[in-house]
PDB file of C-alpha atoms and ligand atoms in Angstrom:
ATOM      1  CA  UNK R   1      88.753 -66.611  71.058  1.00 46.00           C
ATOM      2  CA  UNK R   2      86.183 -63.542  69.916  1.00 48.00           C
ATOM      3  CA  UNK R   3      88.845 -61.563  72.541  1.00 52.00           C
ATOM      4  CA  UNK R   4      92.009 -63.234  70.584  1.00 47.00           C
ATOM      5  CA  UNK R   5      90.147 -62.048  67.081  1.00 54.00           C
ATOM      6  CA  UNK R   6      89.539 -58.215  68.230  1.00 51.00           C
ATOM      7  CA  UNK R   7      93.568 -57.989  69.469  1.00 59.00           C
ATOM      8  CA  UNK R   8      94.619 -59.103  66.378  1.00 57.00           C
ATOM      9  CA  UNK R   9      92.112 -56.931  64.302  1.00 58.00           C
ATOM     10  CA  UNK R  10      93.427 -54.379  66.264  1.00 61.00           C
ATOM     11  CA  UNK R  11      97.171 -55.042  65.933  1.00 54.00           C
ATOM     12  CA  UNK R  12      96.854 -55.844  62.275  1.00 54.00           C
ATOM     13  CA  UNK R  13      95.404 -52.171  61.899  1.00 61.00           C
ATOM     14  CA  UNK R  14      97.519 -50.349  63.690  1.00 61.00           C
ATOM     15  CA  UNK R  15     100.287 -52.109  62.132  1.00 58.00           C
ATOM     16  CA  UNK R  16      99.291 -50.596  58.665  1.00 57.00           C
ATOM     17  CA  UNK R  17      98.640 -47.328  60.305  1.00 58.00           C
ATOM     18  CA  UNK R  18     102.294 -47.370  61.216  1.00 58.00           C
ATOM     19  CA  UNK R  19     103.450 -48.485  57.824  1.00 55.00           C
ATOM     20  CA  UNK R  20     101.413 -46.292  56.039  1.00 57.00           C
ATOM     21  CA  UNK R  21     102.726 -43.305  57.935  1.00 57.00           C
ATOM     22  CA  UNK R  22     106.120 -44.520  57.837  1.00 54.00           C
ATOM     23  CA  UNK R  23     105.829 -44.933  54.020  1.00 55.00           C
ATOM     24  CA  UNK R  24     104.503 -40.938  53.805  1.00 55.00           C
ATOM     25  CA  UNK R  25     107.400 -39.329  55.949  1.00 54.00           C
ATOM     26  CA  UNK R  26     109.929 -41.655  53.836  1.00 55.00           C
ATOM     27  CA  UNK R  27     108.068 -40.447  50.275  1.00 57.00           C
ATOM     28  CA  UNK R  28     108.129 -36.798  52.138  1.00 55.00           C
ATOM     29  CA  UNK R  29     111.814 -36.637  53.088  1.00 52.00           C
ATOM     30  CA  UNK R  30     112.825 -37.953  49.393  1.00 54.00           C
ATOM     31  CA  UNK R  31     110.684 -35.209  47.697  1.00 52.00           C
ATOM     32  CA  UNK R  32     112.039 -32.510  50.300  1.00 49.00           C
ATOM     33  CA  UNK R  33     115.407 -33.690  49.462  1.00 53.00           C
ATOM     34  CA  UNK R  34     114.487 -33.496  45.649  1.00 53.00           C
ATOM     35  CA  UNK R  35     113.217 -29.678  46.170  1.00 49.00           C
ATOM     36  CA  UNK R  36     115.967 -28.990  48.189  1.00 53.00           C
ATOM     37  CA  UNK R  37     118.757 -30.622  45.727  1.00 50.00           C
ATOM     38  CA  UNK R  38     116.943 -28.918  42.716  1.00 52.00           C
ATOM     39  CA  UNK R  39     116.881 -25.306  44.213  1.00 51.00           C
ATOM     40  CA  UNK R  40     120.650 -25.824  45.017  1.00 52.00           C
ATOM     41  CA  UNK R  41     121.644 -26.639  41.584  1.00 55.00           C
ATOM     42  CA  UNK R  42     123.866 -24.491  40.425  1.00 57.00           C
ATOM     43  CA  UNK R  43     122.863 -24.264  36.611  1.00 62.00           C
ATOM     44  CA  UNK R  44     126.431 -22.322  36.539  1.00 73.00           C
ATOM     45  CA  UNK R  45     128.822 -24.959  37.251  1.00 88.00           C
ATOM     46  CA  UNK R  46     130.737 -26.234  34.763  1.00 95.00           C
ATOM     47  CA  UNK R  47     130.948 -29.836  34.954  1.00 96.00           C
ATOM     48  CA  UNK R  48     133.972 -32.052  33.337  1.00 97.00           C
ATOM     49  CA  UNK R  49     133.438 -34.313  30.460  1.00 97.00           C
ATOM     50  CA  UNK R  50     130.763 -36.453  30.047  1.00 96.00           C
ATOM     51  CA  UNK R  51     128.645 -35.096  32.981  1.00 96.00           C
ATOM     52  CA  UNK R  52     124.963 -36.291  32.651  1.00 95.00           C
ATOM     53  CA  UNK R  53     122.095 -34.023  33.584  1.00 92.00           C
ATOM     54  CA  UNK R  54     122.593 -31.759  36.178  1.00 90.00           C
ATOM     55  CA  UNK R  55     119.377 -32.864  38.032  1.00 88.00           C
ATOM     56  CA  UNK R  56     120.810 -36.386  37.776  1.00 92.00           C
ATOM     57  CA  UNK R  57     124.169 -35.803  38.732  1.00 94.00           C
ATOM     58  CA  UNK R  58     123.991 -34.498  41.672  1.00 91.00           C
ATOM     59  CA  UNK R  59     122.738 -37.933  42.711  1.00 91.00           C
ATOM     60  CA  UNK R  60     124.472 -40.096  40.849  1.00 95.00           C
ATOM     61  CA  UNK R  61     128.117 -38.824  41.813  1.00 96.00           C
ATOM     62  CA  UNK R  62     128.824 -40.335  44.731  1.00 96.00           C
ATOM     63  CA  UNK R  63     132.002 -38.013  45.975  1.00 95.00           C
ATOM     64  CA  UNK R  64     134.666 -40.316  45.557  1.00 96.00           C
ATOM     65  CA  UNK R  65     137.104 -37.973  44.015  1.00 96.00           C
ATOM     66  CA  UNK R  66     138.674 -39.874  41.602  1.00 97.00           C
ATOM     67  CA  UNK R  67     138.237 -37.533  38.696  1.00 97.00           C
ATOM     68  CA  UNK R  68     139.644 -35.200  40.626  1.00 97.00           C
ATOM     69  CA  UNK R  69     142.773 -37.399  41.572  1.00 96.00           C
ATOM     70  CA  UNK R  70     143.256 -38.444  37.668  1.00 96.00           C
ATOM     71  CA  UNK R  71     143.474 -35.026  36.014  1.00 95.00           C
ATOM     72  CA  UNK R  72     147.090 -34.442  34.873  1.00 91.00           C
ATOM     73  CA  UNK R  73     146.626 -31.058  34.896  1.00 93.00           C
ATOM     74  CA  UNK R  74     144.342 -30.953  38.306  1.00 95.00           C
ATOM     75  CA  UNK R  75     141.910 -28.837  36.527  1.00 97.00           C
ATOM     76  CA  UNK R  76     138.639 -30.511  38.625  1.00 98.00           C
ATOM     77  CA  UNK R  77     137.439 -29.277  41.876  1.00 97.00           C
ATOM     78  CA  UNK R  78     134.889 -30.091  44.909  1.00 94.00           C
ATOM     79  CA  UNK R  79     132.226 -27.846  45.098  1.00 94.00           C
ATOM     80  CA  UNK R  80     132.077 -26.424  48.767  1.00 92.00           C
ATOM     81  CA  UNK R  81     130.064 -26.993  51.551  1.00 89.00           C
ATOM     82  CA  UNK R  82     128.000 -23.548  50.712  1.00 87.00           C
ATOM     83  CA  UNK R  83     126.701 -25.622  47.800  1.00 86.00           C
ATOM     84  CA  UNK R  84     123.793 -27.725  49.665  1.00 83.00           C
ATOM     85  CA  UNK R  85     123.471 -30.836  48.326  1.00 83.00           C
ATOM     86  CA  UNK R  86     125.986 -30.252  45.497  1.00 86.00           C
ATOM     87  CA  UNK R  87     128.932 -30.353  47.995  1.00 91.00           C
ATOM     88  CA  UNK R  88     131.125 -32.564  46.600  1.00 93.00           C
ATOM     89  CA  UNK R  89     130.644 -32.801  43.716  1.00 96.00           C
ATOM     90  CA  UNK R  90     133.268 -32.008  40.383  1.00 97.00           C
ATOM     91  CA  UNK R  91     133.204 -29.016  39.028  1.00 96.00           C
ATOM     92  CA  UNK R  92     136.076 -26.722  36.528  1.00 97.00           C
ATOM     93  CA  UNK R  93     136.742 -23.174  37.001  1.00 97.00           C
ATOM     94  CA  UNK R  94     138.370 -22.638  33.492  1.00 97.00           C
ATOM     95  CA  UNK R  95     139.923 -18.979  34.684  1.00 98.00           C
ATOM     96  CA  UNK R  96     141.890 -21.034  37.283  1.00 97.00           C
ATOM     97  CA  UNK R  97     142.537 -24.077  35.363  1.00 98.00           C
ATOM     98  CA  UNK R  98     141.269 -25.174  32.267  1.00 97.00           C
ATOM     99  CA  UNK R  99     140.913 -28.847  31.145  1.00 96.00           C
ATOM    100  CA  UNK R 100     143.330 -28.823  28.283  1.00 93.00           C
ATOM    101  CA  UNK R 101     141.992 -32.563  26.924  1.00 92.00           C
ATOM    102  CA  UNK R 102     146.132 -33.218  27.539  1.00 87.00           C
ATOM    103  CA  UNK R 103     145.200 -36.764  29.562  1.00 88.00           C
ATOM    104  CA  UNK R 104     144.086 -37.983  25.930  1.00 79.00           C
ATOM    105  CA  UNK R 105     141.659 -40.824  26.723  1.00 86.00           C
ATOM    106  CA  UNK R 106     139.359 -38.586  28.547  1.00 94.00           C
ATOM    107  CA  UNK R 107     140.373 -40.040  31.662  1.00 95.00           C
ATOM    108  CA  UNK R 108     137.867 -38.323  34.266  1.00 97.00           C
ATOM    109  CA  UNK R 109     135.406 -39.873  32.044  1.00 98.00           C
ATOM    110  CA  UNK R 110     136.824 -43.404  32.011  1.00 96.00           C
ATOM    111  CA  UNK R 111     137.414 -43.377  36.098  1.00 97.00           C
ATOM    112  CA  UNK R 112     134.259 -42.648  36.744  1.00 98.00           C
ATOM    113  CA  UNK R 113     132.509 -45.498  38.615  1.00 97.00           C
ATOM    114  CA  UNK R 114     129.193 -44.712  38.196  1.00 97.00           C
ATOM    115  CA  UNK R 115     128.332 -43.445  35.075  1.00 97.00           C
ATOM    116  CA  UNK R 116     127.532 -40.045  36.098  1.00 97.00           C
ATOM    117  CA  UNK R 117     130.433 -39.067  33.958  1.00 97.00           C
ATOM    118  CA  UNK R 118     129.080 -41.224  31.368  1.00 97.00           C
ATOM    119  CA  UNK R 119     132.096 -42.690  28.811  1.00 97.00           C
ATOM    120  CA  UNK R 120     129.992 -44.626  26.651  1.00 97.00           C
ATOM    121  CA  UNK R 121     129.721 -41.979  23.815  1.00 96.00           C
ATOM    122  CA  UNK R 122     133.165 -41.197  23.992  1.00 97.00           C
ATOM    123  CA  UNK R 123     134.160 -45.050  23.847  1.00 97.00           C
ATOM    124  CA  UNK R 124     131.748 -45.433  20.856  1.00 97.00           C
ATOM    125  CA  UNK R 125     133.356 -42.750  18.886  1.00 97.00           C
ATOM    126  CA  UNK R 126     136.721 -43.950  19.365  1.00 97.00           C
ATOM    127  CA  UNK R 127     135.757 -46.903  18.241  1.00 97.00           C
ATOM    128  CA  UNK R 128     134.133 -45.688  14.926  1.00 97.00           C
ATOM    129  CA  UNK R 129     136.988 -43.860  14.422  1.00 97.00           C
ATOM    130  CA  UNK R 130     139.633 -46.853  14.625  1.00 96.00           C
ATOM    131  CA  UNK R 131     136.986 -48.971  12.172  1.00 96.00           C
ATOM    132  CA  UNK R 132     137.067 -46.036   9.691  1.00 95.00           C
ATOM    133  CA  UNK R 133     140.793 -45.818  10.076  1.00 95.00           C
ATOM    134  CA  UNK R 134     140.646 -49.181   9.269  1.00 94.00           C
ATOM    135  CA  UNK R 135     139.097 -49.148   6.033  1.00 92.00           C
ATOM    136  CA  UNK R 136     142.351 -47.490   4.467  1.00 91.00           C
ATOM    137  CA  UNK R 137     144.980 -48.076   6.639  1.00 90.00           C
ATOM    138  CA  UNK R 138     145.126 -51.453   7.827  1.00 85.00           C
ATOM    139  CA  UNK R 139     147.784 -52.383   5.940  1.00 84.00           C
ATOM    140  CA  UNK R 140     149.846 -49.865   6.422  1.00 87.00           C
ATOM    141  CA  UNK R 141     153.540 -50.035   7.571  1.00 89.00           C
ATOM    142  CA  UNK R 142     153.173 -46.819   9.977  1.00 89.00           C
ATOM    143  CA  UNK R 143     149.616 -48.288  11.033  1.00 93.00           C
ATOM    144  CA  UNK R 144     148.837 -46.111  13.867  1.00 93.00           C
ATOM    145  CA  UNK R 145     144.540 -45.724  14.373  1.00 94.00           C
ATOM    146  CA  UNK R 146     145.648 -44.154  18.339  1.00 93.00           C
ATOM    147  CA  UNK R 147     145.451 -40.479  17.169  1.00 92.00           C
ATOM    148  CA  UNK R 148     142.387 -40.924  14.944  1.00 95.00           C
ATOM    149  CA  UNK R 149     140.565 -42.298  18.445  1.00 96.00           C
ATOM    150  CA  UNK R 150     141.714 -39.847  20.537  1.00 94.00           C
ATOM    151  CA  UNK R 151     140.772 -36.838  18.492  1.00 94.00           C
ATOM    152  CA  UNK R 152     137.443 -38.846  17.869  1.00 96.00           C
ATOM    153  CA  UNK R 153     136.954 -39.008  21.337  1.00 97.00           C
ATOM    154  CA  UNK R 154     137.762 -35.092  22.386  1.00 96.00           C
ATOM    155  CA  UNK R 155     135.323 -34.011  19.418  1.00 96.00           C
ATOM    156  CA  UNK R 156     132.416 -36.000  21.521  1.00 95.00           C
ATOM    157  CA  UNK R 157     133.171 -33.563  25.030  1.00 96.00           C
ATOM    158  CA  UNK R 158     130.569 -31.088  24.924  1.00 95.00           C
ATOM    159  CA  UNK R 159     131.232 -28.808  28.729  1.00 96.00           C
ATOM    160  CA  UNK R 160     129.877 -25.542  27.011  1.00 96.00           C
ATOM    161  CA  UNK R 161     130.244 -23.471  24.442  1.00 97.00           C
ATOM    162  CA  UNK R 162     132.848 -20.207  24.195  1.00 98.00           C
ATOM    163  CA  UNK R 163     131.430 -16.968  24.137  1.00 98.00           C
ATOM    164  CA  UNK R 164     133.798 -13.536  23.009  1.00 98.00           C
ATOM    165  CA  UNK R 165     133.236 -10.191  24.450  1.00 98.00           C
ATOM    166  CA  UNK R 166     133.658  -8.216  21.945  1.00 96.00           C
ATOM    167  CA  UNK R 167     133.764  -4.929  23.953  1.00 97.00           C
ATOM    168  CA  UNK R 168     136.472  -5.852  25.800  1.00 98.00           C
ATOM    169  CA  UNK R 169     138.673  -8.390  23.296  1.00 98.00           C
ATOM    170  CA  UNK R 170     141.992  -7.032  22.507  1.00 98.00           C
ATOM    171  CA  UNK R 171     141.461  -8.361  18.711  1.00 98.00           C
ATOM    172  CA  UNK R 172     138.098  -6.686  18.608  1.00 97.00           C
ATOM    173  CA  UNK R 173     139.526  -3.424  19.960  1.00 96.00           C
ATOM    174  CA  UNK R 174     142.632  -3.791  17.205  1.00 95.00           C
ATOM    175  CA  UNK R 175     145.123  -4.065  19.783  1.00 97.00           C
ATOM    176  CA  UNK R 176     148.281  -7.074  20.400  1.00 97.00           C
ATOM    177  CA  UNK R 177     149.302  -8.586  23.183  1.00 98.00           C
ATOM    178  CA  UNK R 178     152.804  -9.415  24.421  1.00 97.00           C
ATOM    179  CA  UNK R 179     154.048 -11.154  27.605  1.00 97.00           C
ATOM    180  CA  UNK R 180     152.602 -13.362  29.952  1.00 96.00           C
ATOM    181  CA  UNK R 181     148.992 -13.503  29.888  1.00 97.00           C
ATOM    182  CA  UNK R 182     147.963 -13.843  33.438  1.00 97.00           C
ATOM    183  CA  UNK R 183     150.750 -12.634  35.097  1.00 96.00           C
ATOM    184  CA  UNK R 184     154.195 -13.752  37.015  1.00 95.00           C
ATOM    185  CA  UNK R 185     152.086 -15.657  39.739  1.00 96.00           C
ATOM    186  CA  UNK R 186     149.658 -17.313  38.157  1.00 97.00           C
ATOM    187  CA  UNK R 187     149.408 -21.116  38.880  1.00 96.00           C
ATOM    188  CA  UNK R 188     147.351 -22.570  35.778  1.00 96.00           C
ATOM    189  CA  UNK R 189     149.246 -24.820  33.443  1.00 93.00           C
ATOM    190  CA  UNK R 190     148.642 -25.990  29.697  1.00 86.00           C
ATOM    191  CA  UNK R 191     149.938 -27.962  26.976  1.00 77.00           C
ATOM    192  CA  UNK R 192     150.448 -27.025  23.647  1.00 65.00           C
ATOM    193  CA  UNK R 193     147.862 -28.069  21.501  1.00 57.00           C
ATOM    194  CA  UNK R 194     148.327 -31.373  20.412  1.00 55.00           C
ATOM    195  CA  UNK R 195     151.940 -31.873  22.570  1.00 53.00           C
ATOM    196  CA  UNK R 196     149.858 -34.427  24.723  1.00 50.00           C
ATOM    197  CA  UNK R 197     153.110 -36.003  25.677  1.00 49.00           C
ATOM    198  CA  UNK R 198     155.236 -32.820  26.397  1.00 58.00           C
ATOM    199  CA  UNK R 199     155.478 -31.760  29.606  1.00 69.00           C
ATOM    200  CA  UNK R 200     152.571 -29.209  30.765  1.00 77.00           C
ATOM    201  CA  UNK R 201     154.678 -25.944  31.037  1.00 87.00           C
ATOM    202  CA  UNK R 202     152.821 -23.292  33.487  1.00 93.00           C
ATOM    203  CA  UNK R 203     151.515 -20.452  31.847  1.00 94.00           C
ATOM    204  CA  UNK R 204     153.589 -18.046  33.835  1.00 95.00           C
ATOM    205  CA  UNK R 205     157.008 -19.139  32.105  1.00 93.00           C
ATOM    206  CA  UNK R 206     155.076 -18.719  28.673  1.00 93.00           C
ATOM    207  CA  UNK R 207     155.987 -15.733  26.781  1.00 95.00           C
ATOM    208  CA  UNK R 208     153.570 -14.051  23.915  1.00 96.00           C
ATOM    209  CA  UNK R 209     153.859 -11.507  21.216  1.00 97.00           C
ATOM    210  CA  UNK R 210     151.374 -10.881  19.056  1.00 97.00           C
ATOM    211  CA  UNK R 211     150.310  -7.630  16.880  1.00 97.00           C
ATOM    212  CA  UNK R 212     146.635  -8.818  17.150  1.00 98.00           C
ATOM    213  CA  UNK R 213     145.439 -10.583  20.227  1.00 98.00           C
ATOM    214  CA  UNK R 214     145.249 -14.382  18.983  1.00 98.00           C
ATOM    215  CA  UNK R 215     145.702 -16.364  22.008  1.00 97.00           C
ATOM    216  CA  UNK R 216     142.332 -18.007  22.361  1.00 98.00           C
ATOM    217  CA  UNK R 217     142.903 -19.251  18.956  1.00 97.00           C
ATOM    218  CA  UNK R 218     146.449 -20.540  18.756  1.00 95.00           C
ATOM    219  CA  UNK R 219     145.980 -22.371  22.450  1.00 94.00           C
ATOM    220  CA  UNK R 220     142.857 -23.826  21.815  1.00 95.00           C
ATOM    221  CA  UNK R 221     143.411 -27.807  22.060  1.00 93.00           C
ATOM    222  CA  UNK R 222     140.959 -28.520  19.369  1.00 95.00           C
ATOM    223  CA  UNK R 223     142.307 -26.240  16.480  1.00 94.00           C
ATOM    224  CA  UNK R 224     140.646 -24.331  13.887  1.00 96.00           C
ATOM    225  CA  UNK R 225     137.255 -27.056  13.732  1.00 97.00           C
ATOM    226  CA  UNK R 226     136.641 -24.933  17.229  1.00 98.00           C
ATOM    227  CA  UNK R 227     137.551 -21.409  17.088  1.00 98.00           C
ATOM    228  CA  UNK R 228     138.795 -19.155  14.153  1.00 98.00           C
ATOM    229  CA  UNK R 229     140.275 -15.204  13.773  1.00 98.00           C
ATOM    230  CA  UNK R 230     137.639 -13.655  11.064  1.00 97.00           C
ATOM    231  CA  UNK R 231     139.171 -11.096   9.435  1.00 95.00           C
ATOM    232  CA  UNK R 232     137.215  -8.762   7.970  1.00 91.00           C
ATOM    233  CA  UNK R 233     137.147  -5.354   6.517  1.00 92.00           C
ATOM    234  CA  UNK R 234     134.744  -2.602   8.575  1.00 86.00           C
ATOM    235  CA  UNK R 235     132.747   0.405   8.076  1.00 86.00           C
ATOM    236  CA  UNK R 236     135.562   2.397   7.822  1.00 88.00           C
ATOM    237  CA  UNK R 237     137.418   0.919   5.639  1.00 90.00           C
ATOM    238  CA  UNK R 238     139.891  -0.682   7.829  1.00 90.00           C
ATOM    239  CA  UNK R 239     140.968  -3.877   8.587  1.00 93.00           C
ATOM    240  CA  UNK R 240     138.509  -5.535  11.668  1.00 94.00           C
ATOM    241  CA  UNK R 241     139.829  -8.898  13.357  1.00 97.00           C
ATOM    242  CA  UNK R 242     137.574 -11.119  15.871  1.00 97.00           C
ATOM    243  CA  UNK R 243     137.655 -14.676  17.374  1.00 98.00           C
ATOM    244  CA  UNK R 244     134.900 -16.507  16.083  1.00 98.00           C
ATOM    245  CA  UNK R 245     133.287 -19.570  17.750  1.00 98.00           C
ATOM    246  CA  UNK R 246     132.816 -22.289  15.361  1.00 98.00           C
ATOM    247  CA  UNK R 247     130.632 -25.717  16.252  1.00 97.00           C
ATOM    248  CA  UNK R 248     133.761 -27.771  16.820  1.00 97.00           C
ATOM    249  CA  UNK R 249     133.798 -25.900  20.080  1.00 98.00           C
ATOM    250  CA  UNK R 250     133.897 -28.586  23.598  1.00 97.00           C
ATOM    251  CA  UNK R 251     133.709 -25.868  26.308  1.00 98.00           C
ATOM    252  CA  UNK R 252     137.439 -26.927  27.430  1.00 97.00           C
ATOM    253  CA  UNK R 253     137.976 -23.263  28.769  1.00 98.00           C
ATOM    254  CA  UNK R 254     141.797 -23.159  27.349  1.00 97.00           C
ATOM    255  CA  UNK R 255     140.461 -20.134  25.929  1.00 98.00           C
ATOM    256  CA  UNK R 256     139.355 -18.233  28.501  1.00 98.00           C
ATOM    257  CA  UNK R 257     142.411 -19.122  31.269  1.00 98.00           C
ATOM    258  CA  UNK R 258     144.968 -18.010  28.577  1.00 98.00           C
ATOM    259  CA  UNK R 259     142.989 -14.752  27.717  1.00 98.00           C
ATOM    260  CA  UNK R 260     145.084 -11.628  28.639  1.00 98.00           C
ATOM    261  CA  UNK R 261     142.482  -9.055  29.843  1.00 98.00           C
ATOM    262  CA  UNK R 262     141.722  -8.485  33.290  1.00 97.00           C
ATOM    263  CA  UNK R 263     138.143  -9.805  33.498  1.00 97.00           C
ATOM    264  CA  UNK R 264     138.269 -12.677  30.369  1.00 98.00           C
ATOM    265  CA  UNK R 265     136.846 -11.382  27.214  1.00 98.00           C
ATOM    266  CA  UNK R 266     136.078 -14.998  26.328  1.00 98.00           C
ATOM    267  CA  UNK R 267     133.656 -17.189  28.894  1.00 98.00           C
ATOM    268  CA  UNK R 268     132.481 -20.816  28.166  1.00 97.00           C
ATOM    269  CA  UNK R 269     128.670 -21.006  28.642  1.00 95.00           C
ATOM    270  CA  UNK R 270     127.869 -24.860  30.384  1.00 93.00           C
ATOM    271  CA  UNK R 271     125.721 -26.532  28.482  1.00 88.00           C
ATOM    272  CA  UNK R 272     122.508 -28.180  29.337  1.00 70.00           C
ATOM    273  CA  UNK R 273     122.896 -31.370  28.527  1.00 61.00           C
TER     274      UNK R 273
HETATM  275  S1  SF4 T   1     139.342 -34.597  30.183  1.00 58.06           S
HETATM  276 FE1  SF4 T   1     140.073 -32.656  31.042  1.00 58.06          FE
HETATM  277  S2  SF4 T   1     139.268 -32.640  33.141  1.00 58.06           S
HETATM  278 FE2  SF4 T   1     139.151 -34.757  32.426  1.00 58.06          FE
HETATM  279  S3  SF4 T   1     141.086 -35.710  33.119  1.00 58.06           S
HETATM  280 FE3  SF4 T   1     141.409 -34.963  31.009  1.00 58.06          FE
HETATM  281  S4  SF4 T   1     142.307 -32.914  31.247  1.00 58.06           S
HETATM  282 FE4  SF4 T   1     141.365 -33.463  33.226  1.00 58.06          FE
HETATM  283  S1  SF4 T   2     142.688 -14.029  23.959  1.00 58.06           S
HETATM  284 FE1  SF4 T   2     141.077 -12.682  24.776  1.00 58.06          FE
HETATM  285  S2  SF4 T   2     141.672 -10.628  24.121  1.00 58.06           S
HETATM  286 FE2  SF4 T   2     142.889 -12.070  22.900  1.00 58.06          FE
HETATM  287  S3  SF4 T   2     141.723 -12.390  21.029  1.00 58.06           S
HETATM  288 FE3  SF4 T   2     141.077 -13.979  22.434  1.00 58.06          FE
HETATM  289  S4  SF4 T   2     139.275 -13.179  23.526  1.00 58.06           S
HETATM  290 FE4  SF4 T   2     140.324 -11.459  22.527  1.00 58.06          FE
HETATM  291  S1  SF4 T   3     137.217 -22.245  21.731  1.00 58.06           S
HETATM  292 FE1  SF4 T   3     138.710 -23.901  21.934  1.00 58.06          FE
HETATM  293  S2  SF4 T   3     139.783 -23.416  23.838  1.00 58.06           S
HETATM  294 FE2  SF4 T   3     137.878 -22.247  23.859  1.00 58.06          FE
HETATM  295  S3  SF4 T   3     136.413 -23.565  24.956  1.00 58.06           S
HETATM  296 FE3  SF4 T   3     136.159 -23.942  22.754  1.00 58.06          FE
HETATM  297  S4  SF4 T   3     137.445 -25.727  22.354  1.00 58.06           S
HETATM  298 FE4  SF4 T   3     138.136 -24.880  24.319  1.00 58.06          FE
END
C-alpha cells in the first residue's frame, strides 16, 4: 500500500513537472511569436479600409483573400513572403493602384469575416446618415437616402493622410501638365469622381491639360471636403498655387497614382489607428 502511495506521489509530481514545463515552452513560443510578429510590422504598409491596429491585425486576418477578390478596381495586395509574419496579409500600394472608393459600400470592409477590417463604424454612419435623410425627405417623390449613405460611409475611411511635396509639385513650381500622367503603359485604373457606376477607364487612355498642375485635386474621389488648390499671392508679387490637404482627407491614394512627376510629389502617410 505505503509502495502504491510513493508511485503515485511520484507520478502525480512528475505529472505537474511535465505540465508546468509544457505550459512555459507554450507561454514562450506565443511571446517569441509576439516579438517576432511585432519587429516585422511594417508600420509602412498601407492597409485598406477599416483595418484595426496594426499589432492586432496581423493576427486577426486570417489570409483568406477575399478583400482582395472583391475590389473592383483590384487595388489590394498580399504582402510577400519577405514580410515574416505579415505574409499574407492586405496591403495598397497607391502608386500602382489606388483604392478609388468606386465599389461604394466599402466592400473590402463588408467581406471581411473577421472583423479585422472592422465595418461597424462605417455601417453606423450610413445609418445616421439615412435617419437624417429621413428627417426631410421621407416624403419625397425622388426619395433616394442611397447617396447620402454612401458618401456617409467613405467620409468614415481613414487609410492615411496626403502629404504634397512642395519641392517637386508641378503647381508649386508654377508649371501645367498635359497628357497622360503616368505614361502609355501604365496599368492603374480610376473612376471619375463620383461616376461609381461608369466604367473604370485606365489611366493610360486618359488625356490631361492643364496650365497649373491640378490633378490631385480634380481626381480626388472625395472632392473639395479633402483636398483644395490655395491660391495665393507670393513674395514677389506673383501669383503662387499649391494643393492643400484639408481634414476631409481618407488616405485613398487617387492622388498620388494620378500625380504626373516621376517620383509622386504627393504621398499618403498610413495612419496609426
Ligand atoms: S474600399 Fe477601396 S480597396 Fe476596398 S473594395 Fe472598395 S475600392 Fe477596393
Ligand atoms: S498632381 Fe502632383 S504635381 Fe500636380 S498639383 Fe498635384 S501634387 Fe502637384
Ligand atoms: S487628397 Fe483625396 S485623393 Fe488624395 S488621399 Fe486624400 S482623399 Fe484620396
Amino acid at each position: 500500500m505505503e509502495h502504491f502511495d510513493l508511485s503515485r506521489r511520484k507520478f502525480l509530481k512528475s505529472s505537474a513537472v511535465a505540465v508546468g514545463a509544457l505550459v512555459a515552452v507554450g507561454a514562450g513560443v506565443g511571446y517569441l511569436q509576439k516579438i517576432t510578429a511585432e519587429k516585422r510590422i511594417n508600420q509602412k504598409f498601407l492597409r485598406p479600409p477599416g483595418s484595426i491596429d496594426e499589432k492586432d491585425f496581423i493576427y486577426a486576418c486570417i489570409k483568406c483573400g477575399l478583400c482582395i477578390q472583391i475590389c473592383p478596381v483590384h487595388a489590394i495586395k498580399f504582402a510577400g513572403i519577405k514580410e515574416g509574419l505579415a505574409y499574407g496579409t492586405p496591403y495598397i500600394d497607391v502608386r500602382e493602384q489606388a483604392c478609388d472608393l468606386s465599389c461604394d459600400s466599402i466592400q473590402c470592409v463588408e467581406t471581411c469575416p473577421t472583423a479585422a477590417l472592422y465595418f461597424v463604424p462605417f455601417k453606423n454612419a450610413g445609418e445616421k446618415a439615412i435617419e437624417q435623410y429621413d428627417k426631410t425627405h421621407k416624403v419625397d417623390e425622388n426619395y433616394n437616402p442611397f447617396p447620402v449613405q454612401i458618401r456617409a460611409m467613405k467620409e468614415n475611411v481613414k487609410m492615411g493622410v496626403a502629404k504634397v511635396n512642395e519641392h517637386t509639385c508641378l503647381a508649386a513650381l508654377g508649371k501645367g501638365f498635359r497628357g497622360t500622367p503616368r505614361g502609355d503603359d501604365f496599368k492603374g485604373i480610376n473612376r471619375t469622381p463620383d461616376g461609381s457606376s461608369a466604367k473604370a477607364t485606365p489611366l493610360k487612355d486618359k488625356v490631361y491639360n492643364r496650365k497649373i498642375c491640378n490633378l490631385c485635386v480634380t481626381e480626388c474621389p472625395m472632392g473639395e471636403t479633402a483636398i483644395v488648390l490655395d491660391k495665393h499671392t507670393g513674395a514677389d508679387g506673383t501669383e503662387k498655387f499649391l494643393p492643400k490637404v484639408l481634414d476631409g482627407c481618407v488616405g485613398c491614394g487617387v492622388c498620388v497614382m494620378v500625380c504626373p512627376t516621376r517620383e509622386p510629389s504627393i504621398i499618403v502617410e498610413p495612419v496609426k489607428s
